Short mmCIF file of C-alpha atoms in Angstrom, two decimals:
data_model
loop_
_atom_site.label_atom_id
_atom_site.label_comp_id
_atom_site.label_asym_id
_atom_site.label_seq_id
_atom_site.Cartn_x
_atom_site.Cartn_y
_atom_site.Cartn_z
CA MET A 1 62.34 -64.23 -36.60
CA LYS A 2 59.00 -64.82 -38.21
CA LEU A 3 55.88 -64.54 -36.08
CA ASN A 4 53.95 -67.74 -36.69
CA PHE A 5 50.70 -66.51 -35.21
CA LEU A 6 50.39 -64.02 -38.09
CA THR A 7 50.82 -66.62 -40.83
CA GLY A 8 47.92 -68.98 -40.41
CA ARG A 9 44.42 -68.25 -41.73
CA VAL A 10 42.88 -69.04 -38.34
CA SER A 11 45.27 -66.69 -36.56
CA ARG A 12 44.51 -63.87 -38.97
CA ASN A 13 40.79 -64.40 -38.50
CA ARG A 14 41.23 -64.24 -34.73
CA ILE A 15 43.18 -61.02 -34.99
CA LEU A 16 40.62 -59.48 -37.31
CA ALA A 17 37.83 -60.58 -34.95
CA ALA A 18 39.68 -59.02 -32.03
CA VAL A 19 40.23 -55.79 -33.96
CA GLY A 20 36.56 -55.77 -34.91
CA ALA A 21 35.53 -56.31 -31.31
CA VAL A 22 37.84 -53.51 -30.13
CA GLY A 23 36.45 -51.25 -32.87
CA ILE A 24 32.88 -51.93 -31.77
CA ILE A 25 33.80 -51.21 -28.15
CA LEU A 26 35.47 -47.94 -29.19
CA LEU A 27 32.40 -46.97 -31.21
CA LEU A 28 30.18 -47.66 -28.17
CA LEU A 29 32.45 -45.57 -25.95
CA LEU A 30 32.42 -42.79 -28.53
CA ASN A 31 28.64 -42.96 -28.64
CA LEU A 32 28.48 -42.74 -24.83
CA LEU A 33 30.85 -39.78 -24.87
CA ILE A 34 28.83 -37.94 -27.51
CA THR A 35 25.62 -38.70 -25.63
CA ARG A 36 27.17 -37.37 -22.43
CA VAL A 37 28.28 -34.19 -24.13
CA GLY A 38 24.87 -33.82 -25.74
CA LEU A 39 23.13 -34.03 -22.38
CA ASN A 40 25.37 -31.46 -20.74
CA GLU A 41 26.35 -29.14 -23.57
CA MET A 42 24.30 -27.41 -26.23
CA LEU A 43 26.46 -27.51 -29.33
CA ILE A 44 25.26 -24.87 -31.76
CA VAL A 45 26.64 -24.29 -35.23
CA ASP A 46 25.07 -21.15 -36.69
CA THR A 47 24.72 -21.63 -40.43
CA SER A 48 21.88 -19.15 -40.97
CA TYR A 49 22.56 -16.25 -43.33
CA GLU A 50 21.35 -13.74 -40.70
CA GLY A 51 23.40 -15.13 -37.81
CA LEU A 52 20.24 -15.79 -35.85
CA TYR A 53 21.97 -18.11 -33.40
CA THR A 54 25.05 -15.99 -32.71
CA LEU A 55 25.44 -13.16 -30.20
CA THR A 56 26.88 -10.07 -31.83
CA ASP A 57 29.86 -8.30 -30.28
CA LEU A 58 27.66 -5.26 -29.55
CA MET A 59 25.19 -7.45 -27.66
CA LYS A 60 28.01 -8.92 -25.58
CA GLU A 61 29.28 -5.43 -24.79
CA GLU A 62 25.80 -4.08 -23.96
CA CYS A 63 25.12 -6.87 -21.46
CA SER A 64 28.62 -7.01 -19.97
CA PHE A 65 27.21 -5.44 -16.79
CA ILE A 66 25.54 -8.75 -15.94
CA ASP A 67 28.70 -10.22 -14.42
CA ARG A 68 29.10 -7.09 -12.27
CA LEU A 69 25.72 -7.51 -10.60
CA GLU A 70 25.93 -8.29 -6.89
CA GLY A 71 22.34 -9.28 -6.18
CA GLY A 72 22.56 -12.79 -7.60
CA PRO A 73 22.16 -14.17 -11.10
CA VAL A 74 19.83 -12.99 -13.82
CA LYS A 75 17.59 -15.94 -14.59
CA VAL A 76 15.57 -16.68 -17.72
CA THR A 77 12.82 -19.24 -17.20
CA PHE A 78 11.30 -20.78 -20.33
CA CYS A 79 7.84 -22.21 -19.77
CA ALA A 80 8.19 -25.37 -21.87
CA ASP A 81 10.55 -28.33 -22.14
CA PRO A 82 13.67 -27.94 -24.34
CA ASP A 83 12.29 -30.32 -26.97
CA THR A 84 9.18 -28.15 -27.34
CA LEU A 85 11.22 -24.95 -27.49
CA ILE A 86 13.55 -26.33 -30.14
CA ALA A 87 10.68 -27.69 -32.22
CA SER A 88 9.13 -24.22 -32.58
CA ASP A 89 10.58 -21.82 -35.16
CA ILE A 90 9.70 -18.88 -32.91
CA THR A 91 10.97 -20.11 -29.54
CA ARG A 92 14.06 -21.96 -30.78
CA VAL A 93 16.03 -18.84 -31.70
CA VAL A 94 15.15 -17.10 -28.42
CA TYR A 95 16.06 -20.19 -26.41
CA PHE A 96 19.42 -20.63 -28.14
CA MET A 97 20.18 -16.93 -27.63
CA ALA A 98 19.60 -17.34 -23.90
CA LEU A 99 21.85 -20.41 -23.83
CA GLN A 100 24.58 -18.45 -25.60
CA MET A 101 24.23 -15.70 -22.99
CA ALA A 102 24.55 -18.29 -20.21
CA LYS A 103 27.87 -19.36 -21.78
CA GLU A 104 29.00 -15.77 -22.13
CA TYR A 105 28.12 -14.58 -18.59
CA ASP A 106 28.72 -16.48 -15.36
CA ASN A 107 25.92 -14.49 -13.69
CA PHE A 108 23.27 -15.55 -16.21
CA GLU A 109 21.20 -18.72 -15.84
CA VAL A 110 18.65 -20.48 -18.04
CA GLU A 111 16.05 -22.96 -16.81
CA THR A 112 12.99 -24.62 -18.30
CA VAL A 113 9.72 -25.61 -16.64
CA ASN A 114 6.68 -27.22 -18.20
CA VAL A 115 3.74 -24.99 -17.25
CA THR A 116 1.32 -27.28 -19.05
CA TYR A 117 1.94 -30.14 -16.63
CA ASN A 118 3.20 -28.10 -13.69
CA PRO A 119 1.49 -24.66 -13.68
CA THR A 120 2.38 -24.07 -10.01
CA ALA A 121 6.08 -23.90 -10.95
CA VAL A 122 5.59 -20.25 -11.94
CA SER A 123 2.97 -19.28 -9.35
CA LYS A 124 5.24 -16.69 -7.73
CA TYR A 125 5.31 -14.75 -11.00
CA LYS A 126 1.51 -14.39 -11.22
CA SER A 127 -0.01 -11.04 -10.29
CA THR A 128 -3.30 -12.79 -9.46
CA SER A 129 -4.24 -16.40 -8.88
CA LEU A 130 -5.90 -16.46 -12.31
CA THR A 131 -3.07 -14.91 -14.30
CA GLU A 132 -2.20 -17.20 -17.21
CA ILE A 133 1.43 -17.83 -18.12
CA LYS A 134 1.64 -19.67 -21.42
CA TYR A 135 4.07 -22.27 -22.76
CA ASN A 136 5.69 -19.79 -25.18
CA ASP A 137 6.31 -17.19 -22.44
CA LEU A 138 9.65 -16.57 -20.80
CA ILE A 139 10.28 -14.96 -17.44
CA ILE A 140 13.32 -12.76 -16.88
CA SER A 141 13.96 -12.37 -13.15
CA TYR A 142 16.51 -10.82 -10.83
CA GLY A 143 15.90 -11.24 -7.13
CA ASP A 144 12.21 -10.50 -6.54
CA ARG A 145 11.83 -8.44 -9.70
CA TYR A 146 10.70 -10.02 -12.94
CA ARG A 147 9.26 -9.45 -16.40
CA ILE A 148 7.11 -11.83 -18.42
CA ALA A 149 7.36 -11.71 -22.22
CA SER A 150 6.04 -13.82 -25.05
CA ALA A 151 8.56 -15.27 -27.47
CA ASP A 152 6.46 -13.66 -30.21
CA ALA A 153 7.53 -10.24 -28.90
CA PHE A 154 11.12 -10.94 -29.99
CA TRP A 155 10.12 -10.80 -33.66
CA ILE A 156 8.99 -7.95 -35.91
CA ALA A 157 6.05 -8.43 -38.24
CA SER A 158 5.61 -6.34 -41.35
CA GLY A 159 2.78 -6.66 -43.83
CA GLY A 160 1.47 -9.77 -42.12
CA LYS A 161 4.86 -11.50 -42.34
CA ILE A 162 7.62 -11.99 -39.79
CA ALA A 163 10.30 -9.73 -41.21
CA ALA A 164 13.04 -9.46 -38.59
CA TYR A 165 14.37 -10.85 -35.37
CA TYR A 166 15.25 -8.21 -32.80
CA GLY A 167 15.65 -10.54 -29.87
CA GLU A 168 19.03 -9.13 -28.80
CA TYR A 169 17.58 -5.67 -28.27
CA LYS A 170 14.51 -7.12 -26.56
CA MET A 171 16.50 -9.39 -24.25
CA ALA A 172 18.98 -6.64 -23.34
CA THR A 173 16.10 -4.26 -22.56
CA LEU A 174 14.32 -6.81 -20.34
CA VAL A 175 17.50 -7.62 -18.43
CA MET A 176 18.23 -3.92 -17.95
CA SER A 177 14.70 -3.36 -16.65
CA VAL A 178 14.78 -6.03 -13.96
CA THR A 179 18.32 -5.14 -12.85
CA ALA A 180 17.81 -1.36 -12.71
CA VAL A 181 19.71 0.10 -9.76
CA ASN A 182 16.82 2.23 -8.49
CA ARG A 183 14.18 0.14 -6.78
CA PRO A 184 10.83 1.38 -8.11
CA ALA A 185 8.66 3.27 -5.63
CA ALA A 186 5.02 4.21 -5.19
CA TYR A 187 4.34 7.61 -3.65
CA PHE A 188 1.24 8.68 -1.74
CA ILE A 189 0.47 12.36 -2.32
CA THR A 190 -0.22 13.87 1.12
CA ASP A 191 -0.81 17.64 0.96
CA HIS A 192 -4.40 17.86 -0.31
CA GLY A 193 -6.11 16.01 2.53
CA GLU A 194 -5.56 12.60 0.94
CA THR A 195 -5.83 9.27 2.73
CA TYR A 196 -2.35 7.74 2.72
CA TYR A 197 -0.03 5.25 4.36
CA ASP A 198 3.16 6.50 5.99
CA ALA A 199 5.63 3.61 6.11
CA GLU A 200 8.02 5.66 8.26
CA ASP A 201 5.33 5.94 10.94
CA PRO A 202 3.65 2.52 10.98
CA ASN A 203 1.70 3.32 14.17
CA ARG A 204 0.05 6.36 12.61
CA GLU A 205 -3.71 6.10 13.09
CA GLY A 206 -4.42 7.38 9.58
CA ASN A 207 -2.61 4.35 8.10
CA ILE A 208 -5.45 2.01 8.97
CA ASP A 209 -7.72 2.80 6.04
CA ALA A 210 -4.84 2.58 3.54
CA ALA A 211 -3.26 -0.56 5.02
CA TYR A 212 -4.56 -2.96 2.36
CA LEU A 213 -3.48 -0.62 -0.42
CA TYR A 214 -0.02 -0.48 1.17
CA ASP A 215 0.12 -4.29 1.26
CA LEU A 216 -0.96 -4.46 -2.39
CA LEU A 217 1.85 -2.12 -3.42
CA THR A 218 4.57 -3.88 -1.44
CA GLU A 219 3.48 -7.26 -2.79
CA ARG A 220 4.11 -5.86 -6.26
CA GLY A 221 7.74 -5.20 -5.24
CA LEU A 222 7.34 -1.45 -4.68
CA THR A 223 8.89 0.69 -1.99
CA VAL A 224 6.14 2.89 -0.55
CA LYS A 225 6.87 6.54 0.26
CA THR A 226 4.99 9.79 0.82
CA LEU A 227 5.33 13.02 -1.14
CA ASN A 228 4.29 16.60 -0.41
CA LEU A 229 3.69 17.80 -3.94
CA SER A 230 3.87 21.51 -3.10
CA GLU A 231 7.36 21.11 -1.64
CA THR A 232 8.98 19.50 -4.67
CA GLU A 233 9.69 20.82 -8.16
CA ARG A 234 9.37 17.44 -9.84
CA ILE A 235 8.30 13.89 -9.09
CA PRO A 236 11.29 11.75 -7.98
CA ASP A 237 12.92 9.61 -10.69
CA ASP A 238 12.33 6.35 -8.81
CA CYS A 239 8.55 6.91 -8.82
CA VAL A 240 6.65 4.48 -11.03
CA LEU A 241 3.27 5.10 -9.43
CA LEU A 242 1.56 8.06 -7.73
CA ILE A 243 -1.45 7.48 -5.49
CA ILE A 244 -3.95 10.34 -5.10
CA ASN A 245 -6.45 8.80 -2.69
CA ASN A 246 -9.56 10.87 -1.95
CA PRO A 247 -8.18 14.43 -1.91
CA ARG A 248 -10.26 16.81 0.24
CA ILE A 249 -8.60 20.09 -0.81
CA ASP A 250 -8.28 21.38 -4.36
CA PHE A 251 -4.87 21.59 -5.98
CA PRO A 252 -3.45 25.09 -5.51
CA THR A 253 -2.74 27.33 -8.47
CA ASP A 254 -1.63 30.94 -8.66
CA LYS A 255 -3.00 32.51 -11.81
CA ASP A 256 -0.94 35.64 -11.21
CA SER A 257 2.23 33.54 -11.46
CA TRP A 258 1.34 31.65 -14.64
CA GLY A 259 3.61 33.86 -16.71
CA ASP A 260 6.49 33.77 -14.23
CA TYR A 261 9.54 31.81 -15.27
CA GLY A 262 10.01 28.78 -13.07
CA TYR A 263 6.48 28.65 -11.66
CA ILE A 264 5.09 25.11 -11.79
CA SER A 265 1.64 24.32 -10.43
CA ASP A 266 0.86 20.98 -8.80
CA SER A 267 -1.19 19.94 -11.84
CA GLU A 268 1.68 20.73 -14.17
CA LYS A 269 4.03 18.65 -12.02
CA LEU A 270 1.69 15.72 -12.58
CA ASP A 271 1.59 16.44 -16.32
CA ARG A 272 5.36 16.56 -16.58
CA TYR A 273 5.67 13.34 -14.61
CA LEU A 274 3.34 11.51 -16.99
CA ILE A 275 4.94 12.95 -20.12
CA GLU A 276 8.64 13.02 -19.23
CA ASN A 277 8.89 10.07 -16.83
CA HIS A 278 6.21 7.96 -18.54
CA GLY A 279 4.75 7.36 -15.10
CA SER A 280 1.41 6.17 -13.77
CA ILE A 281 -1.19 7.66 -11.44
CA MET A 282 -4.04 5.99 -9.58
CA ILE A 283 -6.83 8.25 -8.38
CA ALA A 284 -9.87 7.80 -6.17
CA LYS A 285 -11.98 10.98 -6.09
CA ASP A 286 -15.06 11.90 -4.08
CA TYR A 287 -17.82 12.53 -6.63
CA SER A 288 -19.67 14.76 -4.14
CA LEU A 289 -16.71 17.10 -3.62
CA SER A 290 -16.04 19.95 -6.05
CA LEU A 291 -12.32 20.36 -6.83
CA PRO A 292 -12.28 22.55 -9.97
CA VAL A 293 -8.50 22.67 -10.55
CA PHE A 294 -8.02 18.95 -9.98
CA GLU A 295 -11.07 18.16 -12.11
CA GLU A 296 -9.60 20.26 -14.92
CA PHE A 297 -6.45 18.13 -14.77
CA LEU A 298 -8.63 14.99 -14.96
CA TYR A 299 -10.58 16.44 -17.89
CA GLU A 300 -7.40 17.02 -19.87
CA TRP A 301 -6.49 13.40 -19.25
CA GLY A 302 -9.81 12.07 -20.52
CA PHE A 303 -12.00 11.94 -17.42
CA ASN A 304 -15.22 13.92 -17.19
CA VAL A 305 -16.15 13.15 -13.59
CA SER A 306 -19.75 13.65 -12.57
CA SER A 307 -21.09 14.89 -9.25
CA ALA A 308 -24.10 12.55 -9.41
CA LEU A 309 -24.60 9.46 -7.25
CA VAL A 310 -25.11 6.22 -9.16
CA ARG A 311 -27.79 3.71 -8.19
CA ASP A 312 -28.23 0.39 -9.96
CA GLU A 313 -31.26 -1.60 -8.89
CA SER A 314 -30.39 -4.46 -11.28
CA SER A 315 -26.86 -5.04 -10.02
CA SER A 316 -26.20 -4.00 -6.45
CA LEU A 317 -25.90 -5.33 -2.92
CA HIS A 318 -29.08 -5.58 -0.91
CA ASP A 319 -29.32 -3.07 1.92
CA GLU A 320 -32.08 -2.21 4.39
CA ASN A 321 -32.79 1.19 2.86
CA ASN A 322 -32.87 -0.10 -0.74
CA SER A 323 -30.41 2.60 -1.74
CA TYR A 324 -28.88 0.44 -4.52
CA THR A 325 -25.56 2.25 -4.13
CA GLY A 326 -23.45 -0.85 -3.40
CA ILE A 327 -22.93 -1.53 -7.08
CA ILE A 328 -21.69 -4.85 -8.44
CA ALA A 329 -19.82 -3.57 -11.47
CA GLU A 330 -19.72 -5.38 -14.80
CA TYR A 331 -16.58 -6.55 -16.55
CA ASP A 332 -15.71 -5.46 -20.08
CA THR A 333 -15.95 -8.68 -22.11
CA ASP A 334 -14.54 -7.15 -25.30
CA GLU A 335 -11.31 -9.10 -25.74
CA ASP A 336 -9.68 -6.13 -27.46
CA SER A 337 -10.41 -3.75 -24.58
CA TYR A 338 -7.88 -2.56 -22.04
CA GLY A 339 -10.00 -3.77 -19.14
CA TYR A 340 -10.23 -7.30 -20.52
CA SER A 341 -6.46 -7.44 -20.99
CA ILE A 342 -6.14 -6.92 -17.22
CA TYR A 343 -8.98 -8.99 -15.77
CA GLY A 344 -9.92 -11.28 -18.65
CA GLU A 345 -9.23 -14.36 -16.51
CA PHE A 346 -11.99 -13.22 -14.14
CA ALA A 347 -14.41 -12.08 -16.83
CA SER A 348 -14.22 -15.42 -18.65
CA LEU A 349 -15.20 -17.45 -15.59
CA SER A 350 -18.72 -18.85 -15.53
CA SER A 351 -19.14 -17.35 -12.07
CA ALA A 352 -16.94 -14.28 -12.13
CA PRO A 353 -16.00 -12.82 -8.72
CA SER A 354 -17.77 -9.55 -7.98
CA MET A 355 -16.17 -6.13 -8.18
CA LEU A 356 -17.72 -3.72 -5.66
CA PHE A 357 -18.17 0.02 -6.14
CA ASP A 358 -19.94 1.48 -3.13
CA ASN A 359 -20.92 5.16 -2.99
CA THR A 360 -19.74 6.14 -6.45
CA GLY A 361 -20.31 8.66 -9.18
CA TYR A 362 -19.80 7.98 -12.85
CA ILE A 363 -17.20 8.99 -15.44
CA SER A 364 -17.44 9.73 -19.13
CA SER A 365 -14.78 10.40 -21.73
CA SER A 366 -13.84 14.05 -22.20
CA TYR A 367 -12.53 13.10 -25.65
CA GLY A 368 -16.01 12.54 -27.07
CA ASP A 369 -17.23 9.53 -28.98
CA SER A 370 -13.75 8.72 -30.32
CA GLN A 371 -12.51 8.24 -26.73
CA GLY A 372 -9.07 9.33 -27.80
CA THR A 373 -7.06 12.29 -29.04
CA ASN A 374 -3.63 13.18 -30.35
CA GLU A 375 -1.62 15.56 -28.24
CA PRO A 376 -1.50 19.03 -29.81
CA GLY A 377 1.20 19.32 -32.47
CA SER A 378 1.99 15.61 -32.48
CA TYR A 379 0.78 12.61 -34.45
CA SER A 380 3.07 10.19 -32.65
CA VAL A 381 1.55 10.76 -29.19
CA ALA A 382 -2.03 9.81 -28.38
CA ARG A 383 -4.22 9.64 -25.29
CA ASN A 384 -6.89 6.94 -25.25
CA TYR A 385 -9.71 6.62 -22.75
CA ALA A 386 -10.93 3.12 -21.89
CA PRO A 387 -13.78 2.07 -19.56
CA PHE A 388 -12.50 -0.24 -16.84
CA PHE A 389 -15.71 -1.14 -14.99
CA PHE A 390 -19.28 -0.05 -15.56
CA THR A 391 -22.85 -0.51 -14.33
CA SER A 392 -25.70 -2.44 -15.89
CA GLU A 393 -27.94 -0.84 -18.52
CA ASN A 394 -30.49 -0.01 -15.80
CA ALA A 395 -28.35 2.32 -13.70
CA VAL A 396 -29.52 5.82 -12.90
CA ALA A 397 -27.44 8.80 -11.73
CA TYR A 398 -28.98 11.30 -9.30
CA GLU A 399 -27.89 14.88 -8.70
CA LYS A 400 -28.20 16.55 -5.31
CA ASN A 401 -31.16 18.85 -4.73
CA ALA A 402 -31.24 22.02 -2.61
CA ALA A 403 -31.79 19.95 0.51
CA GLY A 404 -28.68 17.91 -0.17
CA GLU A 405 -30.55 14.76 -1.17
CA TYR A 406 -29.69 12.71 -4.26
CA VAL A 407 -33.20 12.46 -5.71
CA SER A 408 -32.96 14.20 -9.08
CA PRO A 409 -32.36 11.68 -11.90
CA THR A 410 -30.12 13.10 -14.61
CA VAL A 411 -28.88 10.22 -16.77
CA ALA A 412 -29.68 6.52 -17.12
CA GLY A 413 -28.05 3.57 -18.84
CA ARG A 414 -24.67 1.91 -18.70
CA LEU A 415 -22.30 4.20 -16.81
CA ASP A 416 -18.54 3.95 -16.35
CA VAL A 417 -17.53 3.88 -12.68
CA ALA A 418 -13.79 3.47 -13.31
CA ALA A 419 -11.66 4.18 -16.36
CA VAL A 420 -8.07 4.28 -17.57
CA THR A 421 -6.41 6.75 -19.94
CA THR A 422 -3.28 5.49 -21.68
CA ARG A 423 -0.78 7.89 -23.18
CA MET A 424 1.12 6.24 -26.03
CA GLU A 425 4.30 7.85 -27.33
CA LEU A 426 6.01 6.35 -30.36
CA ASN A 427 9.75 6.76 -30.59
CA SER A 428 10.38 7.00 -34.33
CA ASP A 429 14.04 6.04 -33.90
CA THR A 430 13.55 2.81 -31.98
CA GLY A 431 10.01 1.89 -32.99
CA GLU A 432 9.18 1.38 -29.28
CA TYR A 433 6.05 2.68 -27.63
CA LYS A 434 6.35 4.22 -24.18
CA TYR A 435 3.26 4.39 -22.04
CA SER A 436 1.81 6.50 -19.25
CA TYR A 437 -1.34 5.54 -17.37
CA VAL A 438 -3.95 7.37 -15.34
CA PHE A 439 -6.57 5.29 -13.52
CA CYS A 440 -9.57 7.05 -12.01
CA ALA A 441 -12.43 5.79 -9.85
CA ASN A 442 -15.10 8.39 -9.00
CA SER A 443 -15.57 7.07 -5.48
CA PRO A 444 -14.01 8.24 -2.18
CA ASP A 445 -14.03 4.70 -0.78
CA PHE A 446 -12.51 2.81 -3.69
CA PHE A 447 -9.12 2.18 -2.04
CA SER A 448 -10.51 1.79 1.46
CA ALA A 449 -9.73 -1.17 3.68
CA GLU A 450 -13.42 -2.05 3.62
CA HIS A 451 -13.25 -2.66 -0.12
CA LEU A 452 -9.72 -3.98 -0.69
CA GLY A 453 -9.84 -6.03 2.49
CA ASN A 454 -13.11 -7.78 1.71
CA ALA A 455 -12.24 -11.25 0.45
CA SER A 456 -15.78 -11.71 -0.89
CA PHE A 457 -14.97 -9.38 -3.77
CA ALA A 458 -12.28 -9.23 -6.43
CA ASN A 459 -11.21 -5.62 -5.75
CA TYR A 460 -7.81 -6.57 -4.30
CA GLU A 461 -6.83 -9.00 -7.03
CA VAL A 462 -8.06 -6.84 -9.91
CA MET A 463 -6.21 -3.80 -8.59
CA SER A 464 -3.11 -5.95 -8.09
CA ALA A 465 -3.26 -6.95 -11.74
CA LEU A 466 -3.77 -3.34 -12.83
CA THR A 467 -0.87 -2.17 -10.66
CA GLU A 468 1.35 -4.88 -12.11
CA ASN A 469 0.59 -3.58 -15.58
CA VAL A 470 1.04 0.17 -15.05
CA ILE A 471 4.20 0.20 -12.90
CA ARG A 472 6.53 -1.23 -15.52
CA SER A 473 9.52 1.08 -15.53
CA ASP A 474 11.56 0.01 -18.53
CA GLU A 475 15.12 0.90 -19.32
CA TYR A 476 15.90 0.50 -23.00
CA ALA A 477 19.03 -0.90 -24.53
CA ASP A 478 21.00 1.78 -26.33
CA ILE A 479 22.46 -0.44 -29.02
CA GLU A 480 22.58 -0.93 -32.76
CA LEU A 481 22.69 -4.59 -33.61
CA GLY A 482 22.41 -6.67 -36.72
CA SER A 483 22.71 -5.87 -40.38
CA THR A 484 21.87 -2.48 -41.81
CA SER A 485 18.19 -2.24 -42.68
CA MET A 486 15.28 0.01 -41.93
CA ASN A 487 14.07 -2.19 -39.10
CA SER A 488 17.20 -3.71 -37.68
CA SER A 489 20.10 -1.29 -37.37
CA ASN A 490 18.45 0.70 -34.60
CA ARG A 491 16.26 -1.98 -33.08
CA GLY A 492 18.77 -4.69 -32.33
CA GLY A 493 17.40 -6.73 -35.19
CA LYS A 494 18.52 -9.21 -37.81
CA ILE A 495 16.45 -8.84 -40.92
CA LEU A 496 15.25 -12.07 -42.52
CA LEU A 497 16.29 -12.38 -46.14
CA ASP A 498 13.85 -13.09 -48.93
CA PRO A 499 12.99 -16.82 -48.84
CA THR A 500 13.52 -17.19 -52.57
CA ILE A 501 17.31 -17.10 -52.08
CA TYR A 502 17.22 -20.23 -49.94
CA ALA A 503 17.50 -23.60 -51.58
CA ASP A 504 15.44 -25.22 -48.83
CA SER A 505 13.14 -22.42 -47.66
CA THR A 506 9.37 -22.64 -47.60
CA VAL A 507 6.58 -20.19 -46.88
CA GLU A 508 3.43 -21.09 -44.98
CA ASN A 509 0.49 -18.69 -44.47
CA GLY A 510 2.68 -15.83 -45.61
CA ASN A 511 5.41 -16.45 -43.05
CA VAL A 512 8.95 -17.66 -43.67
CA LEU A 513 9.56 -21.01 -42.04
CA PHE A 514 12.88 -20.44 -40.34
CA HIS A 515 15.68 -22.90 -40.81
CA GLY A 516 19.27 -23.39 -39.81
CA LEU A 517 20.87 -24.77 -42.98
CA THR A 518 21.06 -23.51 -46.53
CA GLY A 519 20.95 -25.96 -49.44
CA LYS A 520 24.73 -25.72 -50.00
CA THR A 521 25.40 -26.26 -46.30
CA VAL A 522 23.16 -29.32 -46.25
CA VAL A 523 25.39 -30.90 -48.94
CA TRP A 524 28.59 -30.20 -47.01
CA PHE A 525 27.11 -31.42 -43.73
CA THR A 526 25.96 -34.60 -45.43
CA VAL A 527 29.43 -35.17 -46.89
CA VAL A 528 31.17 -34.61 -43.55
CA ILE A 529 28.74 -36.75 -41.57
CA MET A 530 28.84 -39.60 -44.09
CA ALA A 531 32.60 -39.47 -44.65
CA VAL A 532 33.58 -41.67 -41.69
CA PRO A 533 31.07 -44.52 -42.15
CA LEU A 534 31.60 -44.39 -45.92
CA ALA A 535 35.36 -44.66 -45.51
CA VAL A 536 34.94 -47.60 -43.12
CA ALA A 537 32.62 -49.31 -45.59
CA VAL A 538 35.04 -48.78 -48.51
CA VAL A 539 37.99 -50.12 -46.49
CA GLY A 540 35.91 -53.10 -45.36
CA ILE A 541 34.95 -53.94 -48.93
CA MET A 542 38.55 -53.64 -50.08
CA VAL A 543 39.79 -55.95 -47.31
CA ARG A 544 37.07 -58.46 -48.07
CA VAL A 545 37.81 -58.46 -51.79
CA LYS A 546 41.57 -58.78 -51.19
CA ARG A 547 41.16 -61.69 -48.81
CA LYS A 548 38.84 -63.57 -51.11
CA PHE A 549 40.25 -62.94 -54.56
CA LEU A 550 43.83 -61.75 -54.18
#
């Protein structure tokens, strides 16, 4: 039986119109489906020679502990919208790596916030109210512990050019740091007459003067403990910061025991802690008190502490006796200085908040004019002294006379009242620097409640920022990732190939402009993408020609 509705021209046109309509509807549905998938899934096809967008098996194995964590998810917060991250050659690879990790591990999350339009979204990650978190920063957090890193830090530069991507090593190291089992602790040294806070005895009367310092430490996520240095052979492993607050008794040493095997003086325990544990120490010393052994330790770490009282008539608080000892210290405005890297947000303000040093001596570098030295027998370890705060050019230091009065001027000019020595140790295998820090203020009252608790001054916020910087206790990924090269096999890197081998590569200002597709791949992608519409067009033309001429 012949179907009549297929024979007439009008019937065929209706059928073709219906098929066309159904085809259009199916194309719309397909478009909606693809759009839906695109909104909810990041589809990544890694066509780069270096495998920049693919997690290596070693990376997956190194970070497999993430799904065994019981304290909640590891979260990576990017500080810009996805479109901005993808548009940047630097941030795109880091962002896609994090997305791949989120697919790999159930306990790993990625989020984006726009800090340009919503800076308060990352307020809880700021060490001070003026800390700047930039759009190309990312925040790796776990519970109340976090690290902030720039996307630039995931790349290696060599000879002014970006030479390798070692983001897997960097990401693994950051995640390991924030998820470390041992909660970092700050220890108050107690056995030299120091002022300290005993958290196990909160009603202790002596806690009062150290209460604000205790609050500062706990706000930085530290557990606060006490330590009798003479009763321990070494500083505990969980210690990331030692506080030596106004010692009144010199550090003991037994010269007769120096040659005895196993004898370790208190000063040597501090040395070993800084060298082996890469720890940090904060010190407030009374300039008027002579502590020869302790001062020798400070001298070896860059601090030549004076016994003179500093007066600064040009920059001090007014007092009835015109003593000029309540010094308003000056910020270091050198953008390359260590001090500026900590408090630059304050220093750059038109009306910078004051930093008070009351009743203070001065400090100079024991390393001489170079303000730095290599450790004996090593060219890969250096100690560098850096002024942290100083007086005006008109300050004068006075030594004590026989009657105990500070009336004998000894030195005038700009004087350091606080300084930091940084020990930098280069690991030749990994290319990573490890740091130790010693901060010293030559004032017995520097950490007092009167200073840290006075909201009129910036002491609390500046010391919070400094503490945030020196307590970083990093654990490093022990992995070899990427292709074999001098800067990738042991640094978790993927070396970037010479741009001349790419059909579509370009170089701008000496840097390779990264890309996802090679010239050959572009051709194949174009063929695949155009195949379907081209086939439809060819079939359409054939049908049209057949209907009209055949």
